[in-house]
Coordinates of C-alpha atoms in Angstrom, one line a residue:
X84 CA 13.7 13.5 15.3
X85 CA 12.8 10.4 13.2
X86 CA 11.5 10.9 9.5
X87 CA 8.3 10.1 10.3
X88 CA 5.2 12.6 8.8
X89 CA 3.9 14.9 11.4
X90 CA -0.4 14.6 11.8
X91 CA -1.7 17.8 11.4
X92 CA -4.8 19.4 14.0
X93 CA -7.1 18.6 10.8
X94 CA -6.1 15.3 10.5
X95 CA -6.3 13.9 13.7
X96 CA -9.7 15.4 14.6
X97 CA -11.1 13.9 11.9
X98 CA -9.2 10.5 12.2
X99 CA -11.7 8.6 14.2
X100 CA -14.7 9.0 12.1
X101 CA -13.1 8.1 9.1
X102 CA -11.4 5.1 11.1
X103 CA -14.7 3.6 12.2
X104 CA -14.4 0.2 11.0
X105 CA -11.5 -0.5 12.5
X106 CA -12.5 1.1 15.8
X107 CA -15.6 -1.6 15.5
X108 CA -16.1 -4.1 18.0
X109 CA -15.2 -7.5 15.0
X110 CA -11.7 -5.5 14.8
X111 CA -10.8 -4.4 18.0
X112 CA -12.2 -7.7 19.7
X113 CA -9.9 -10.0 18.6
X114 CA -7.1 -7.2 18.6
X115 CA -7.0 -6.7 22.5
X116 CA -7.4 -10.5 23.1
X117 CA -4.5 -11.2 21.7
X118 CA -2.5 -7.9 23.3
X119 CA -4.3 -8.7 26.6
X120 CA -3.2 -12.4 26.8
X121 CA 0.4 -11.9 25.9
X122 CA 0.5 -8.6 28.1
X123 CA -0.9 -11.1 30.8
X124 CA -0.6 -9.3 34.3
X125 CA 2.6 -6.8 33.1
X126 CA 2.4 -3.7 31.3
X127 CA 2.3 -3.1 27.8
X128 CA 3.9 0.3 26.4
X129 CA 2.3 1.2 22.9
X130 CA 4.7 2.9 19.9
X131 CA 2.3 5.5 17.9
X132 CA -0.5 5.3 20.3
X133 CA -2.2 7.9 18.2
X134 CA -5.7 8.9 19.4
X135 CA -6.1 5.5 21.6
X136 CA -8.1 3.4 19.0
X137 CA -6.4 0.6 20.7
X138 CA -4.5 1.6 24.0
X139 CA -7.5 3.4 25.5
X140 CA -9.9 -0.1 25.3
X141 CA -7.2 -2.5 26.3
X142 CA -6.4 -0.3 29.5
X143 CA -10.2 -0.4 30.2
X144 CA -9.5 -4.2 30.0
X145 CA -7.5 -3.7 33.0
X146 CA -3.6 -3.6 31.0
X147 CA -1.7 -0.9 32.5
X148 CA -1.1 1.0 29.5
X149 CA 1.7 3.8 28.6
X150 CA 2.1 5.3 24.9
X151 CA 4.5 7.2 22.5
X152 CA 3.4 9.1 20.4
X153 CA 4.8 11.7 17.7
X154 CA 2.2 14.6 17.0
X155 CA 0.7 16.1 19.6
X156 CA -2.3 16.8 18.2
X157 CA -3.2 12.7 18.3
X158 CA -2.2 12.9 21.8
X159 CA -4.8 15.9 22.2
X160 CA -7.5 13.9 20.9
X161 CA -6.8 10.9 23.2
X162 CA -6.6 13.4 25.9
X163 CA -10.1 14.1 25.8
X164 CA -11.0 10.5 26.0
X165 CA -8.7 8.8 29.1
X166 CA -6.8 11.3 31.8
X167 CA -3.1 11.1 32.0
X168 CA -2.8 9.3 35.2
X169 CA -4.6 6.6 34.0
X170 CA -2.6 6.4 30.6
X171 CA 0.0 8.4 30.1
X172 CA 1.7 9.4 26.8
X173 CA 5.2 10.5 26.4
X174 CA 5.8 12.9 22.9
X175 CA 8.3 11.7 21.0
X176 CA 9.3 9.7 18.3
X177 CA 8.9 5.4 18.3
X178 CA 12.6 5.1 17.4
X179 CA 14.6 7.1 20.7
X180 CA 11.9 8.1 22.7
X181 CA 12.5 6.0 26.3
X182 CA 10.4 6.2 29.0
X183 CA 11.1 4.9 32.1
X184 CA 10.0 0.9 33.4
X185 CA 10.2 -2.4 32.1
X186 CA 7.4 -3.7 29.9
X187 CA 5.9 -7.1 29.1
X188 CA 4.9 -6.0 25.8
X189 CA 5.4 -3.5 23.7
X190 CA 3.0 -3.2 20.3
X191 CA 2.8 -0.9 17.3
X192 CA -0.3 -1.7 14.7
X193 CA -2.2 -0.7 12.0
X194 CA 1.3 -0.8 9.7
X195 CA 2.8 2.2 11.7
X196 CA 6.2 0.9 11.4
X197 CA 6.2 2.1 7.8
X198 CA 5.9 5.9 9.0
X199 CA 9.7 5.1 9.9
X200 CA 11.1 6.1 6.6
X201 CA 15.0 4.4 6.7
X202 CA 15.6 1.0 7.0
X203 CA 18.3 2.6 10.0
X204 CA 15.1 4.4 11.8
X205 CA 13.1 1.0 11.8
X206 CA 15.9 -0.9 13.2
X207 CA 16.3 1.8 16.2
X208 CA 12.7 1.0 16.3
X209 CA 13.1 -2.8 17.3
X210 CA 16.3 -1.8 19.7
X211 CA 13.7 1.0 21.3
X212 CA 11.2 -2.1 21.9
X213 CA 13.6 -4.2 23.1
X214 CA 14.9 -1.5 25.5
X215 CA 11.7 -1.5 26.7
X216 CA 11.2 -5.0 27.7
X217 CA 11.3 -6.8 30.6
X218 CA 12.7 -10.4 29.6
X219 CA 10.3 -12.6 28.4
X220 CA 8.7 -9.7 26.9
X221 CA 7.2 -9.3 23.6
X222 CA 7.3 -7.2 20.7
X223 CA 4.4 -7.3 18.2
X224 CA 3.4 -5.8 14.9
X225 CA 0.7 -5.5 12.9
X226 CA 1.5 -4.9 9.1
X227 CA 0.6 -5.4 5.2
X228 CA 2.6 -7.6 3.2
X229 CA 3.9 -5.5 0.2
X230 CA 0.9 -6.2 -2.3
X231 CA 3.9 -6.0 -5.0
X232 CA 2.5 -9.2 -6.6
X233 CA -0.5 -6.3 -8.1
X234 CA 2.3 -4.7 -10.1
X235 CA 2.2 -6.0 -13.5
X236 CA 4.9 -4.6 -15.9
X237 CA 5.2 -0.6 -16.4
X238 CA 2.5 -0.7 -14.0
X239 CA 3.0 1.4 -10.7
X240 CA -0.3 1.8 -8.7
X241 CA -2.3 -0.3 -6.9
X242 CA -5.7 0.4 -5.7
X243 CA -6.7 -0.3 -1.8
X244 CA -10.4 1.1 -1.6
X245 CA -12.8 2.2 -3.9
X246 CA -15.6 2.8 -2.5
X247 CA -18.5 5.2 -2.7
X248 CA -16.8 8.0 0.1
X249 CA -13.0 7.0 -0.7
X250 CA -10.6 6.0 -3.5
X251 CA -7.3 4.9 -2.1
X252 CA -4.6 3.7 -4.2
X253 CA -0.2 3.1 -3.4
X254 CA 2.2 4.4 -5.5
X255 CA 5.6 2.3 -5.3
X256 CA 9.9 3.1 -5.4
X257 CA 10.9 -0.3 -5.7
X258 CA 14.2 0.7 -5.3
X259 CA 14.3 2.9 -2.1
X260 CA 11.4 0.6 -0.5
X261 CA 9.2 3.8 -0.5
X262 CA 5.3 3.3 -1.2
X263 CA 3.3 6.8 -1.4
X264 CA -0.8 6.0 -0.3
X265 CA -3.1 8.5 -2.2
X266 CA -6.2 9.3 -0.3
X267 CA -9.6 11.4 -2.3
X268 CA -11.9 11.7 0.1
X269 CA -15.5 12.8 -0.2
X270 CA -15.5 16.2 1.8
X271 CA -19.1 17.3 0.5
X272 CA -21.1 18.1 4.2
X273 CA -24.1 18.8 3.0
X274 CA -23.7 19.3 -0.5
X275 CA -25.9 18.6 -3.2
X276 CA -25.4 16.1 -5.6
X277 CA -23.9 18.2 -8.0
X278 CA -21.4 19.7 -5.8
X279 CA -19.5 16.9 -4.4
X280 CA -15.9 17.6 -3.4
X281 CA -13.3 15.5 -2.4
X282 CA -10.2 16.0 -0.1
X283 CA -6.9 14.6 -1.8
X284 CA -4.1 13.7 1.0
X285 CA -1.1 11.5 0.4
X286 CA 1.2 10.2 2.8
X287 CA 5.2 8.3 2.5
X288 CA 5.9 5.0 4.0
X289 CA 8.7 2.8 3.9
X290 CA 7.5 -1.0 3.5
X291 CA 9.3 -4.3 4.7
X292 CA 9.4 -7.5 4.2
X293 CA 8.2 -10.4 7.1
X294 CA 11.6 -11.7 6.7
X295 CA 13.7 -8.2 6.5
X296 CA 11.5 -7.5 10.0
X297 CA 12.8 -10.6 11.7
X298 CA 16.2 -9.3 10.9
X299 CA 15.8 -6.6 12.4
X300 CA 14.6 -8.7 15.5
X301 CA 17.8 -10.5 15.3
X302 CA 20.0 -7.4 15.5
X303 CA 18.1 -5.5 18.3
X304 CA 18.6 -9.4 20.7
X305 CA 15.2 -10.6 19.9
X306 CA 13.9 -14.1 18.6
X307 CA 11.1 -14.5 16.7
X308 CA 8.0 -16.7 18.5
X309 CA 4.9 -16.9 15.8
X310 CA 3.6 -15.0 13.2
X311 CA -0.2 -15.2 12.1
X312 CA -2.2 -13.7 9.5
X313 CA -4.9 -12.2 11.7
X314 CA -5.7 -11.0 15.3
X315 CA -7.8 -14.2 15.4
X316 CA -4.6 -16.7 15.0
X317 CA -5.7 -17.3 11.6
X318 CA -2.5 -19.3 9.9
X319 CA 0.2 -16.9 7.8
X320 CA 0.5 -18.0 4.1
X321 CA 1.8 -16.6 1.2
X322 CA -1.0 -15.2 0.0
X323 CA -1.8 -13.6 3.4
X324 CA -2.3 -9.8 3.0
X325 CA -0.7 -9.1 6.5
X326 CA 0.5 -10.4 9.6
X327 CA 0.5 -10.5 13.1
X328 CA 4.7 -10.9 14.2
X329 CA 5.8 -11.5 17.4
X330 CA 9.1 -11.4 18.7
X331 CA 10.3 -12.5 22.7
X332 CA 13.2 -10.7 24.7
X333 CA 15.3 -14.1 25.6
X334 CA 14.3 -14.5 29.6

């Protein structure tokens, strides 16, 4: 077993409505676009497929589509949307879990890679991918660039959302690479004004660098082939907030 926090029941029954926007159709669009056309006709194995925010729309795009995924109560929620014949998901962790094929691409978004709390874990990550592929196959990731450029002196927040339902903010270890996201959540139902409540959560990550990832790359046999800012090709700078990597098995 990885490092990785576990979902809890709560947590993923609730993680699609408060993941709305990015289940909307100007994120998820350009999202399986871009997985569809490097998956081309091959199949693409998803790392942390979670409840199926992406995996369950690109297989209805016609992608064969197979997924890992650590807490079974995610899996239970994708369950009730797509059967297991048609997708099937393996339990396990993103780092030793094998399952068996070749793939043409194997993806893990939405900054998952961060759940992998070792720089060790995250390199068994990349050699797990690049088990998986077929060569010529790709890896991708979707993830934040470390918004350490926020961090003034003594300072050691910075906020993500604040918005009338949810105040996010990251807490950073600049020496163990370790970032802690703080969640309050308004929880009110039907409340009155005077009674709002809020949910506080909290969850550990382990950032990385664009350039410590294409390390990583390098030691699990894998070359990097572009890296974008956006799902929509949009060019990678360095005031990009995250990027799109992609890395190719050598044929």
């Amino acid at each position: 077993m990885t490092s990785s926090e576990l979902w809890t029941r709560a947590t993923a029954d609730r993680y699609d409505a408060e993941e709305t926007e990015m289940s909307s159709a100007a994120v998820l669009g350009p999202t399986l676009a871009f997985l569809a056309d490097l998956a081309g006709d091959g199949r693409a194995l998803e790392f942390a497929i979670g409840t199926g925010r992406v995996g369950v729309p690109l297989r209805e795009r016609g992608v064969p589509v197979v997924g890992i995924e650590l807490s079974e109560h995610m899996a239970a929620v994708l369950r009730r949307k797509i059967d297991e014949d048609t997708l099937p998901v393996t339990i396990g962790d993103m780092a030793t879990t094998v399952v068996p094929g070749e793939f043409a691409l194997v993806y893990l978004v939405y900054n998952t890679i961060t759940n992998l709390l070792t720089q060790d874990e995250q390199v068994a990550c990349f050699r797990n991918a690049a088990r998986h592929l077929a060569p010529g196959g790709r890896f991708v990731i979707e993830l934040g660039v470390p918004p350490l450029r926020f961090l003034p002196p003594g300072q050691v927040a910075v906020p993500f959302d604040v918005s009338e339902r949810h105040l996010g903010f990251d807490t950073f270890d600049l020496v163990e690479q370790i970032l802690v996201s703080h969640h309050f959540t308004r929880d009110d139902g039907d409340a009155a004004a005077d009674d709002l409540r809020y949910r506080r959560e909290n969850s550990r990550h382990r950032y990385a660098w664009p350039a410590e990832l294409d390390l990583m790359a390098r030691i699990a046999g894998l070359e990097k082939e572009r890296r974008v800012a956006d799902w929509d090709g949009t060019p990678f700078t360095q005031d990009s907030a995250k990027h799109i990597s992609v890395w190719r098995k050598p044929a």
